[in-house]
PDB file of N, CA and C in Angstrom:
ATOM      1  N   SER N   1     -16.862 -17.850   6.571  1.00 59.00           N
ATOM      2  CA  SER N   1     -16.749 -18.644   5.359  1.00 59.00           C
ATOM      3  C   SER N   1     -15.765 -17.949   4.348  1.00 59.00           C
ATOM      4  N   PHE N   2     -15.759 -16.594   4.391  1.00 60.00           N
ATOM      5  CA  PHE N   2     -14.821 -15.882   3.523  1.00 60.00           C
ATOM      6  C   PHE N   2     -13.361 -16.224   3.829  1.00 60.00           C
ATOM      7  N   VAL N   3     -13.044 -16.273   5.093  1.00 57.00           N
ATOM      8  CA  VAL N   3     -11.643 -16.540   5.498  1.00 57.00           C
ATOM      9  C   VAL N   3     -11.239 -17.910   5.025  1.00 57.00           C
ATOM     10  N   GLN N   4     -12.159 -18.884   5.020  1.00 59.00           N
ATOM     11  CA  GLN N   4     -11.823 -20.214   4.565  1.00 59.00           C
ATOM     12  C   GLN N   4     -11.600 -20.283   3.072  1.00 59.00           C
ATOM     13  N   THR N   5     -12.224 -19.388   2.301  1.00 70.00           N
ATOM     14  CA  THR N   5     -12.019 -19.394   0.861  1.00 70.00           C
ATOM     15  C   THR N   5     -10.721 -18.761   0.405  1.00 70.00           C
ATOM     16  N   VAL N   6     -10.150 -17.869   1.244  1.00 76.00           N
ATOM     17  CA  VAL N   6      -8.896 -17.188   0.893  1.00 76.00           C
ATOM     18  C   VAL N   6      -7.759 -18.145   1.305  1.00 76.00           C
ATOM     19  N   GLN N   7      -7.006 -18.605   0.326  1.00 86.00           N
ATOM     20  CA  GLN N   7      -5.940 -19.558   0.582  1.00 86.00           C
ATOM     21  C   GLN N   7      -4.640 -18.851   0.495  1.00 86.00           C
ATOM     22  N   ARG N   8      -3.949 -18.755   1.604  1.00 90.00           N
ATOM     23  CA  ARG N   8      -2.665 -18.047   1.686  1.00 90.00           C
ATOM     24  C   ARG N   8      -1.686 -18.952   2.440  1.00 90.00           C
ATOM     25  N   ASP N   9      -0.433 -18.829   2.024  1.00 90.00           N
ATOM     26  CA  ASP N   9       0.674 -19.548   2.688  1.00 90.00           C
ATOM     27  C   ASP N   9       1.637 -18.487   3.253  1.00 90.00           C
ATOM     28  N   LEU N  10       2.282 -18.777   4.335  1.00 93.00           N
ATOM     29  CA  LEU N  10       3.318 -17.925   4.908  1.00 93.00           C
ATOM     30  C   LEU N  10       4.663 -18.603   4.741  1.00 93.00           C
ATOM     31  N   THR N  11       5.625 -17.804   4.348  1.00 94.00           N
ATOM     32  CA  THR N  11       7.017 -18.306   4.322  1.00 94.00           C
ATOM     33  C   THR N  11       7.886 -17.362   5.171  1.00 94.00           C
ATOM     34  N   PHE N  12       8.837 -17.950   5.856  1.00 96.00           N
ATOM     35  CA  PHE N  12       9.748 -17.164   6.695  1.00 96.00           C
ATOM     36  C   PHE N  12      11.160 -17.440   6.201  1.00 96.00           C
ATOM     37  N   SER N  13      11.932 -16.352   6.076  1.00 96.00           N
ATOM     38  CA  SER N  13      13.330 -16.446   5.635  1.00 96.00           C
ATOM     39  C   SER N  13      14.146 -15.389   6.362  1.00 96.00           C
ATOM     40  N   PHE N  14      15.464 -15.485   6.164  1.00 96.00           N
ATOM     41  CA  PHE N  14      16.377 -14.501   6.802  1.00 96.00           C
ATOM     42  C   PHE N  14      17.122 -13.817   5.703  1.00 96.00           C
ATOM     43  N   ASP N  15      17.089 -12.465   5.674  1.00 93.00           N
ATOM     44  CA  ASP N  15      17.823 -11.689   4.706  1.00 93.00           C
ATOM     45  C   ASP N  15      19.180 -11.362   5.260  1.00 93.00           C
ATOM     46  N   GLU N  16      20.234 -11.952   4.664  1.00 92.00           N
ATOM     47  CA  GLU N  16      21.592 -11.800   5.135  1.00 92.00           C
ATOM     48  C   GLU N  16      22.070 -10.343   5.118  1.00 92.00           C
ATOM     49  N   GLY N  17      21.747  -9.628   4.028  1.00 88.00           N
ATOM     50  CA  GLY N  17      22.227  -8.252   3.899  1.00 88.00           C
ATOM     51  C   GLY N  17      21.756  -7.324   5.006  1.00 88.00           C
ATOM     52  N   SER N  18      20.501  -7.444   5.374  1.00 88.00           N
ATOM     53  CA  SER N  18      19.893  -6.533   6.349  1.00 88.00           C
ATOM     54  C   SER N  18      19.924  -7.136   7.736  1.00 88.00           C
ATOM     55  N   GLY N  19      20.020  -8.446   7.852  1.00 88.00           N
ATOM     56  CA  GLY N  19      19.955  -9.111   9.133  1.00 88.00           C
ATOM     57  C   GLY N  19      18.522  -9.216   9.633  1.00 88.00           C
ATOM     58  N   GLN N  20      17.532  -9.141   8.725  1.00 92.00           N
ATOM     59  CA  GLN N  20      16.126  -9.130   9.134  1.00 92.00           C
ATOM     60  C   GLN N  20      15.438 -10.429   8.764  1.00 92.00           C
ATOM     61  N   THR N  21      14.451 -10.807   9.564  1.00 95.00           N
ATOM     62  CA  THR N  21      13.590 -11.912   9.219  1.00 95.00           C
ATOM     63  C   THR N  21      12.545 -11.385   8.257  1.00 95.00           C
ATOM     64  N   VAL N  22      12.253 -12.138   7.208  1.00 96.00           N
ATOM     65  CA  VAL N  22      11.321 -11.744   6.158  1.00 96.00           C
ATOM     66  C   VAL N  22      10.156 -12.701   6.133  1.00 96.00           C
ATOM     67  N   ILE N  23       8.940 -12.162   6.185  1.00 96.00           N
ATOM     68  CA  ILE N  23       7.697 -12.932   6.109  1.00 96.00           C
ATOM     69  C   ILE N  23       7.035 -12.608   4.798  1.00 96.00           C
ATOM     70  N   LYS N  24       6.690 -13.634   4.059  1.00 96.00           N
ATOM     71  CA  LYS N  24       5.981 -13.452   2.810  1.00 96.00           C
ATOM     72  C   LYS N  24       4.646 -14.150   2.861  1.00 96.00           C
ATOM     73  N   VAL N  25       3.613 -13.469   2.412  1.00 94.00           N
ATOM     74  CA  VAL N  25       2.269 -14.035   2.268  1.00 94.00           C
ATOM     75  C   VAL N  25       2.080 -14.384   0.789  1.00 94.00           C
ATOM     76  N   ILE N  26       1.872 -15.649   0.504  1.00 94.00           N
ATOM     77  CA  ILE N  26       1.779 -16.145  -0.856  1.00 94.00           C
ATOM     78  C   ILE N  26       0.403 -16.666  -1.158  1.00 94.00           C
ATOM     79  N   ASP N  27      -0.141 -16.341  -2.317  1.00 92.00           N
ATOM     80  CA  ASP N  27      -1.425 -16.886  -2.745  1.00 92.00           C
ATOM     81  C   ASP N  27      -1.217 -18.362  -3.117  1.00 92.00           C
ATOM     82  N   SER N  28      -1.915 -19.250  -2.422  1.00 90.00           N
ATOM     83  CA  SER N  28      -1.703 -20.700  -2.610  1.00 90.00           C
ATOM     84  C   SER N  28      -2.072 -21.138  -4.046  1.00 90.00           C
ATOM     85  N   LYS N  29      -3.020 -20.530  -4.655  1.00 89.00           N
ATOM     86  CA  LYS N  29      -3.421 -20.992  -5.973  1.00 89.00           C
ATOM     87  C   LYS N  29      -2.486 -20.533  -7.076  1.00 89.00           C
ATOM     88  N   SER N  30      -2.154 -19.224  -7.094  1.00 92.00           N
ATOM     89  CA  SER N  30      -1.328 -18.672  -8.146  1.00 92.00           C
ATOM     90  C   SER N  30       0.174 -18.707  -7.850  1.00 92.00           C
ATOM     91  N   GLY N  31       0.509 -18.810  -6.560  1.00 92.00           N
ATOM     92  CA  GLY N  31       1.927 -18.777  -6.148  1.00 92.00           C
ATOM     93  C   GLY N  31       2.452 -17.331  -6.116  1.00 92.00           C
ATOM     94  N   GLY N  32       1.614 -16.372  -6.354  1.00 95.00           N
ATOM     95  CA  GLY N  32       2.022 -14.984  -6.383  1.00 95.00           C
ATOM     96  C   GLY N  32       2.198 -14.382  -4.987  1.00 95.00           C
ATOM     97  N   LEU N  33       3.059 -13.408  -4.911  1.00 95.00           N
ATOM     98  CA  LEU N  33       3.364 -12.747  -3.673  1.00 95.00           C
ATOM     99  C   LEU N  33       2.195 -11.765  -3.347  1.00 95.00           C
ATOM    100  N   VAL N  34       1.584 -11.892  -2.216  1.00 94.00           N
ATOM    101  CA  VAL N  34       0.523 -11.013  -1.769  1.00 94.00           C
ATOM    102  C   VAL N  34       1.092  -9.819  -0.989  1.00 94.00           C
ATOM    103  N   ARG N  35       1.999 -10.168  -0.055  1.00 95.00           N
ATOM    104  CA  ARG N  35       2.608  -9.111   0.799  1.00 95.00           C
ATOM    105  C   ARG N  35       3.915  -9.627   1.333  1.00 95.00           C
ATOM    106  N   GLN N  36       4.847  -8.735   1.560  1.00 96.00           N
ATOM    107  CA  GLN N  36       6.120  -9.066   2.164  1.00 96.00           C
ATOM    108  C   GLN N  36       6.393  -8.114   3.303  1.00 96.00           C
ATOM    109  N   ILE N  37       6.805  -8.642   4.445  1.00 95.00           N
ATOM    110  CA  ILE N  37       7.084  -7.831   5.636  1.00 95.00           C
ATOM    111  C   ILE N  37       8.485  -8.211   6.131  1.00 95.00           C
ATOM    112  N   PRO N  38       9.427  -7.292   6.225  1.00 95.00           N
ATOM    113  CA  PRO N  38       9.381  -5.906   5.704  1.00 95.00           C
ATOM    114  C   PRO N  38       9.506  -5.906   4.180  1.00 95.00           C
ATOM    115  N   SER N  39       9.110  -4.756   3.582  1.00 94.00           N
ATOM    116  CA  SER N  39       9.166  -4.635   2.134  1.00 94.00           C
ATOM    117  C   SER N  39      10.592  -4.642   1.612  1.00 94.00           C
ATOM    118  N   GLU N  40      10.720  -4.788   0.304  1.00 94.00           N
ATOM    119  CA  GLU N  40      12.036  -4.751  -0.309  1.00 94.00           C
ATOM    120  C   GLU N  40      12.742  -3.413  -0.090  1.00 94.00           C
ATOM    121  N   GLU N  41      11.976  -2.316  -0.049  1.00 93.00           N
ATOM    122  CA  GLU N  41      12.536  -0.998   0.173  1.00 93.00           C
ATOM    123  C   GLU N  41      13.164  -0.926   1.585  1.00 93.00           C
ATOM    124  N   VAL N  42      12.438  -1.405   2.571  1.00 93.00           N
ATOM    125  CA  VAL N  42      12.915  -1.411   3.921  1.00 93.00           C
ATOM    126  C   VAL N  42      14.157  -2.289   4.077  1.00 93.00           C
ATOM    127  N   LEU N  43      14.157  -3.440   3.426  1.00 93.00           N
ATOM    128  CA  LEU N  43      15.354  -4.317   3.470  1.00 93.00           C
ATOM    129  C   LEU N  43      16.564  -3.631   2.861  1.00 93.00           C
ATOM    130  N   SER N  44      16.304  -2.897   1.741  1.00 92.00           N
ATOM    131  CA  SER N  44      17.394  -2.219   1.082  1.00 92.00           C
ATOM    132  C   SER N  44      17.952  -1.141   1.996  1.00 92.00           C
ATOM    133  N   MET N  45      17.097  -0.365   2.645  1.00 91.00           N
ATOM    134  CA  MET N  45      17.572   0.668   3.549  1.00 91.00           C
ATOM    135  C   MET N  45      18.348   0.066   4.739  1.00 91.00           C
ATOM    136  N   ALA N  46      17.841  -1.054   5.260  1.00 91.00           N
ATOM    137  CA  ALA N  46      18.514  -1.668   6.397  1.00 91.00           C
ATOM    138  C   ALA N  46      19.891  -2.224   5.968  1.00 91.00           C
ATOM    139  N   THR N  47      19.987  -2.766   4.789  1.00 91.00           N
ATOM    140  CA  THR N  47      21.275  -3.226   4.282  1.00 91.00           C
ATOM    141  C   THR N  47      22.226  -2.085   4.130  1.00 91.00           C
ATOM    142  N   HIS N  48      21.750  -0.980   3.574  1.00 90.00           N
ATOM    143  CA  HIS N  48      22.618   0.210   3.406  1.00 90.00           C
ATOM    144  C   HIS N  48      23.098   0.709   4.768  1.00 90.00           C
ATOM    145  N   LEU N  49      22.199   0.847   5.731  1.00 89.00           N
ATOM    146  CA  LEU N  49      22.600   1.300   7.039  1.00 89.00           C
ATOM    147  C   LEU N  49      23.615   0.361   7.703  1.00 89.00           C
ATOM    148  N   ARG N  50      23.415  -0.951   7.479  1.00 88.00           N
ATOM    149  CA  ARG N  50      24.351  -1.946   8.041  1.00 88.00           C
ATOM    150  C   ARG N  50      25.718  -1.765   7.376  1.00 88.00           C
ATOM    151  N   ASP N  51      25.742  -1.500   6.078  1.00 86.00           N
ATOM    152  CA  ASP N  51      27.035  -1.294   5.340  1.00 86.00           C
ATOM    153  C   ASP N  51      27.713  -0.025   5.872  1.00 86.00           C
ATOM    154  N   VAL N  52      26.985   1.066   6.089  1.00 85.00           N
ATOM    155  CA  VAL N  52      27.573   2.295   6.604  1.00 85.00           C
ATOM    156  C   VAL N  52      28.118   2.054   7.990  1.00 85.00           C
ATOM    157  N   GLU N  53      27.369   1.317   8.778  1.00 82.00           N
ATOM    158  CA  GLU N  53      27.841   1.025  10.159  1.00 82.00           C
ATOM    159  C   GLU N  53      29.179   0.243  10.144  1.00 82.00           C
ATOM    160  N   SER N  54      29.243  -0.689   9.252  1.00 82.00           N
ATOM    161  CA  SER N  54      30.495  -1.498   9.214  1.00 82.00           C
ATOM    162  C   SER N  54      31.654  -0.680   8.651  1.00 82.00           C
ATOM    163  N   MET N  55      31.397   0.263   7.734  1.00 80.00           N
ATOM    164  CA  MET N  55      32.464   1.107   7.245  1.00 80.00           C
ATOM    165  C   MET N  55      32.998   2.043   8.307  1.00 80.00           C
ATOM    166  N   MET N  56      32.158   2.394   9.258  1.00 79.00           N
ATOM    167  CA  MET N  56      32.560   3.327  10.321  1.00 79.00           C
ATOM    168  C   MET N  56      33.484   2.603  11.316  1.00 79.00           C
ATOM    169  N   GLY N  57      33.430   1.318  11.370  1.00 72.00           N
ATOM    170  CA  GLY N  57      34.320   0.555  12.195  1.00 72.00           C
ATOM    171  C   GLY N  57      34.254   0.922  13.658  1.00 72.00           C
ATOM    172  N   SER N  58      35.405   1.281  14.216  1.00 48.00           N
ATOM    173  CA  SER N  58      35.465   1.555  15.670  1.00 48.00           C
ATOM    174  C   SER N  58      34.767   2.838  16.035  1.00 48.00           C
ATOM    175  N   GLN N  59      34.534   3.729  15.078  1.00 57.00           N
ATOM    176  CA  GLN N  59      33.836   4.969  15.379  1.00 57.00           C
ATOM    177  C   GLN N  59      32.415   4.721  15.802  1.00 57.00           C
ATOM    178  N   GLN N  60      31.846   3.572  15.400  1.00 48.00           N
ATOM    179  CA  GLN N  60      30.442   3.256  15.739  1.00 48.00           C
ATOM    180  C   GLN N  60      30.236   3.187  17.252  1.00 48.00           C
ATOM    181  N   SER N  61      31.233   2.712  17.978  1.00 53.00           N
ATOM    182  CA  SER N  61      31.048   2.589  19.425  1.00 53.00           C
ATOM    183  C   SER N  61      30.984   3.942  20.118  1.00 53.00           C
ATOM    184  N   GLU N  62      31.480   5.000  19.453  1.00 56.00           N
ATOM    185  CA  GLU N  62      31.425   6.339  20.041  1.00 56.00           C
ATOM    186  C   GLU N  62      30.117   7.049  19.815  1.00 56.00           C
ATOM    187  N   MET N  63      29.317   6.522  18.847  1.00 55.00           N
ATOM    188  CA  MET N  63      28.040   7.190  18.525  1.00 55.00           C
ATOM    189  C   MET N  63      26.892   6.616  19.322  1.00 55.00           C
ATOM    190  N   PRO N  64      25.969   7.472  19.760  1.00 57.00           N
ATOM    191  CA  PRO N  64      24.800   6.968  20.511  1.00 57.00           C
ATOM    192  C   PRO N  64      23.923   6.102  19.611  1.00 57.00           C
ATOM    193  N   GLU N  65      23.281   5.085  20.145  1.00 63.00           N
ATOM    194  CA  GLU N  65      22.401   4.221  19.384  1.00 63.00           C
ATOM    195  C   GLU N  65      20.984   4.526  19.737  1.00 63.00           C
ATOM    196  N   GLY N  66      20.096   4.447  18.770  1.00 62.00           N
ATOM    197  CA  GLY N  66      18.662   4.544  18.989  1.00 62.00           C
ATOM    198  C   GLY N  66      18.185   5.907  19.392  1.00 62.00           C
ATOM    199  N   MET N  67      18.926   6.943  19.066  1.00 57.00           N
ATOM    200  CA  MET N  67      18.512   8.296  19.453  1.00 57.00           C
ATOM    201  C   MET N  67      18.070   9.072  18.199  1.00 57.00           C
ATOM    202  N   LEU N  68      16.961   9.789  18.311  1.00 63.00           N
ATOM    203  CA  LEU N  68      16.508  10.678  17.276  1.00 63.00           C
ATOM    204  C   LEU N  68      16.663  12.108  17.715  1.00 63.00           C
ATOM    205  N   PHE N  69      17.089  12.965  16.832  1.00 64.00           N
ATOM    206  CA  PHE N  69      17.272  14.379  17.174  1.00 64.00           C
ATOM    207  C   PHE N  69      16.321  15.234  16.347  1.00 64.00           C
ATOM    208  N   SER N  70      15.809  16.275  16.950  1.00 64.00           N
ATOM    209  CA  SER N  70      14.887  17.156  16.251  1.00 64.00           C
ATOM    210  C   SER N  70      15.184  18.589  16.696  1.00 64.00           C
ATOM    211  N   ASP N  71      14.849  19.556  15.848  1.00 67.00           N
ATOM    212  CA  ASP N  71      15.034  20.938  16.223  1.00 67.00           C
ATOM    213  C   ASP N  71      13.966  21.432  17.190  1.00 67.00           C
ATOM    214  N   LYS N  72      12.926  20.616  17.361  1.00 63.00           N
ATOM    215  CA  LYS N  72      11.824  20.969  18.314  1.00 63.00           C
ATOM    216  C   LYS N  72      12.214  20.386  19.671  1.00 63.00           C
ATOM    217  N   THR N  73      11.848  21.135  20.695  1.00 54.00           N
ATOM    218  CA  THR N  73      12.116  20.622  22.052  1.00 54.00           C
ATOM    219  C   THR N  73      10.845  20.370  22.793  1.00 54.00           C
TER     220      THR N  73
END
């Protein structure tokens, strides 16, 4: 019964700057934002990384993708 009393709406959109799909949970009664996935901070970081990648131009193809480096082995 609790789940039925909580009224939430989902909205889906596309953030051009980051290239990410954004999901927002909205309170149906107040229209207020309950939660956003990914958060504004993550979208901002993704946009910044995308901008850096485009500034690097052809150098990007020479760099490995998806690798993390650590001083621990």
